[in-house]
Amino acid sequence: MNNQFTKIALLPFSIVSAITVAIIPIGKPAIAQPKVAAVADGNMTEYQPASAPTLRRGSRSQAVKDVQLLLNQNKFYYGKMDGIYGPRMYSSVVSFQRSRNLPATGVVNSKTWEALIDLDKRKSPTRFAYLGKYSPSTAPMLKVGSRGQAVRDVQTYLKQQGFYVGQVDGIYGRATASAVKSFQQNRAKLTADGIVGSTTWQAMINDKEGPFTIN
């Protein structure tokens, strides 16, 4: 009798337990997000003075390179675009701070960020082209007669590197071909045919003297 009563008494509890287990969601394992390399392009729009990182000697980051690129575009910095805050970068920041009547500390703090962002809003002479978005194996072959954004990006890149002095118009004319030949011969050590094929694309994308990605 007692055993039967125990079984009957436990039955509702078992049903409730089963229902409870059934409605508890089973968590899905977290999916790791792929790491995306940050791109330094000298564009200050992603920064806010109050939240931007303080930069000083020894700093290494995308933010350092963004500042290097912007200062280079505005003729304050002439060192390597390597994302490393070294002595030359320090001197450039001091020069920039003095030009804006800021304390010449050589430290990029909120006030200096504010001045840098303001400088960027006033439009730099030529914004750096980022060619890392292209792949040598899939980028279009460019030659005289080609038109489009890829031509414009190459023209901008060559202009920044001192090979092209024409208009950035996305039209691959003789002046662009001449600039490509100069790059191929003097920088990339390639056959100077004036055509941007996979080998020339690779040379431009991997050019250590131009803007590149910081991993």
Short mmCIF file of C-alpha atoms in Angstrom, two decimals, residues 34-166:
data_model
loop_
_atom_site.label_atom_id
_atom_site.label_comp_id
_atom_site.label_asym_id
_atom_site.label_seq_id
_atom_site.Cartn_x
_atom_site.Cartn_y
_atom_site.Cartn_z
CA PRO A 34 36.68 35.83 -37.65
CA LYS A 35 39.39 38.33 -36.82
CA VAL A 36 39.29 41.23 -39.25
CA ALA A 37 42.49 43.14 -39.91
CA ALA A 38 42.13 46.83 -39.24
CA VAL A 39 42.86 49.09 -42.11
CA ALA A 40 44.76 52.33 -41.61
CA ASP A 41 43.79 54.90 -44.24
CA GLY A 42 44.37 58.28 -42.63
CA ASN A 43 40.62 58.78 -42.22
CA MET A 44 39.69 60.39 -38.89
CA THR A 45 35.92 59.85 -39.14
CA GLU A 46 36.10 56.70 -36.98
CA TYR A 47 37.62 58.60 -34.03
CA GLN A 48 36.07 60.78 -31.34
CA PRO A 49 38.30 63.10 -29.22
CA ALA A 50 36.86 61.81 -25.94
CA SER A 51 37.32 58.12 -26.72
CA ALA A 52 40.31 58.01 -29.09
CA PRO A 53 43.41 56.35 -27.61
CA THR A 54 46.18 58.50 -26.17
CA LEU A 55 49.26 58.07 -28.36
CA ARG A 56 52.84 58.62 -27.24
CA ARG A 57 56.36 57.32 -27.88
CA GLY A 58 56.32 53.55 -28.00
CA SER A 59 52.67 53.25 -29.07
CA ARG A 60 51.98 50.81 -31.90
CA SER A 61 48.55 50.60 -33.50
CA GLN A 62 46.27 51.39 -36.41
CA ALA A 63 45.53 54.76 -34.76
CA VAL A 64 49.23 55.68 -34.87
CA LYS A 65 49.36 54.90 -38.57
CA ASP A 66 46.18 56.84 -39.26
CA VAL A 67 47.82 59.88 -37.64
CA GLN A 68 51.03 59.26 -39.61
CA LEU A 69 49.10 59.16 -42.87
CA LEU A 70 47.14 62.32 -42.11
CA LEU A 71 50.24 64.23 -41.00
CA ASN A 72 52.11 63.03 -44.08
CA GLN A 73 49.32 64.20 -46.36
CA ASN A 74 49.56 67.62 -44.73
CA LYS A 75 53.37 67.80 -44.81
CA PHE A 76 54.07 67.38 -41.10
CA TYR A 77 55.44 63.83 -41.20
CA TYR A 78 57.91 62.25 -43.64
CA GLY A 79 58.82 59.00 -41.91
CA LYS A 80 57.70 55.43 -42.47
CA MET A 81 54.00 54.60 -42.42
CA ASP A 82 54.53 51.74 -39.99
CA GLY A 83 52.14 52.40 -37.09
CA ILE A 84 55.07 52.86 -34.68
CA TYR A 85 55.28 56.04 -32.62
CA GLY A 86 59.01 56.79 -32.83
CA PRO A 87 61.20 59.92 -32.52
CA ARG A 88 60.30 61.25 -35.98
CA MET A 89 56.61 60.82 -35.27
CA TYR A 90 57.08 62.63 -31.96
CA SER A 91 58.72 65.61 -33.69
CA SER A 92 55.93 65.72 -36.27
CA VAL A 93 53.23 65.77 -33.60
CA VAL A 94 55.06 68.56 -31.77
CA SER A 95 55.21 70.58 -35.01
CA PHE A 96 51.52 69.97 -35.62
CA GLN A 97 50.61 70.95 -32.07
CA ARG A 98 52.56 74.19 -32.36
CA SER A 99 50.82 75.00 -35.64
CA ARG A 100 47.48 74.74 -33.81
CA ASN A 101 48.61 76.65 -30.68
CA LEU A 102 48.39 73.52 -28.54
CA PRO A 103 50.82 72.50 -25.76
CA ALA A 104 53.77 70.93 -27.63
CA THR A 105 53.90 67.73 -25.59
CA GLY A 106 54.30 65.28 -28.44
CA VAL A 107 51.41 63.29 -26.95
CA VAL A 108 48.25 62.82 -29.00
CA ASN A 109 45.61 63.51 -26.35
CA SER A 110 41.95 64.53 -26.72
CA LYS A 111 42.78 68.14 -27.70
CA THR A 112 45.25 67.00 -30.34
CA TRP A 113 42.75 64.42 -31.63
CA GLU A 114 40.20 67.21 -31.92
CA ALA A 115 42.65 69.25 -34.03
CA LEU A 116 43.50 66.23 -36.20
CA ILE A 117 39.84 65.45 -36.82
CA ASP A 118 39.22 69.09 -37.70
CA LEU A 119 42.15 68.98 -40.14
CA ASP A 120 40.71 65.87 -41.77
CA LYS A 121 37.28 67.49 -42.11
CA ARG A 122 38.88 70.36 -44.00
CA LYS A 123 39.92 67.78 -46.60
CA SER A 124 43.47 66.60 -47.08
CA PRO A 125 45.12 67.31 -50.46
CA THR A 126 44.78 63.68 -51.55
CA ARG A 127 43.41 60.84 -49.47
CA PHE A 128 45.40 57.63 -49.49
CA ALA A 129 44.13 54.87 -51.70
CA TYR A 130 43.89 51.47 -50.06
CA LEU A 131 44.69 48.80 -52.62
CA GLY A 132 44.48 45.94 -50.13
CA LYS A 133 40.83 45.48 -51.08
CA TYR A 134 42.05 44.05 -54.40
CA SER A 135 43.47 40.60 -55.01
CA PRO A 136 46.14 40.16 -57.73
CA SER A 137 44.36 37.07 -59.03
CA THR A 138 40.94 38.69 -59.40
CA ALA A 139 41.67 42.40 -59.92
CA PRO A 140 40.84 43.62 -63.44
CA MET A 141 43.60 44.06 -65.98
CA LEU A 142 43.97 47.79 -66.65
CA LYS A 143 45.35 49.33 -69.81
CA VAL A 144 44.79 52.30 -72.11
CA GLY A 145 41.04 52.63 -72.59
CA SER A 146 40.05 51.10 -69.24
CA ARG A 147 37.63 53.06 -67.05
CA GLY A 148 36.23 52.70 -63.57
CA GLN A 149 36.92 52.75 -59.83
CA ALA A 150 39.92 50.44 -60.13
CA VAL A 151 41.58 52.90 -62.51
CA ARG A 152 40.78 55.74 -60.12
CA ASP A 153 42.32 53.84 -57.19
CA VAL A 154 45.48 53.11 -59.16
CA GLN A 155 45.73 56.74 -60.28
CA THR A 156 45.33 57.92 -56.68
CA TYR A 157 47.96 55.46 -55.49
CA LEU A 158 50.43 56.46 -58.20
CA LYS A 159 49.79 60.14 -57.50
CA GLN A 160 50.52 59.64 -53.82
CA GLN A 161 53.74 57.85 -54.70
CA GLY A 162 54.88 60.60 -57.05
CA PHE A 163 54.54 58.68 -60.32
CA TYR A 164 51.36 60.30 -61.64
CA VAL A 165 50.67 64.02 -62.01
CA GLY A 166 47.48 63.90 -64.07
#
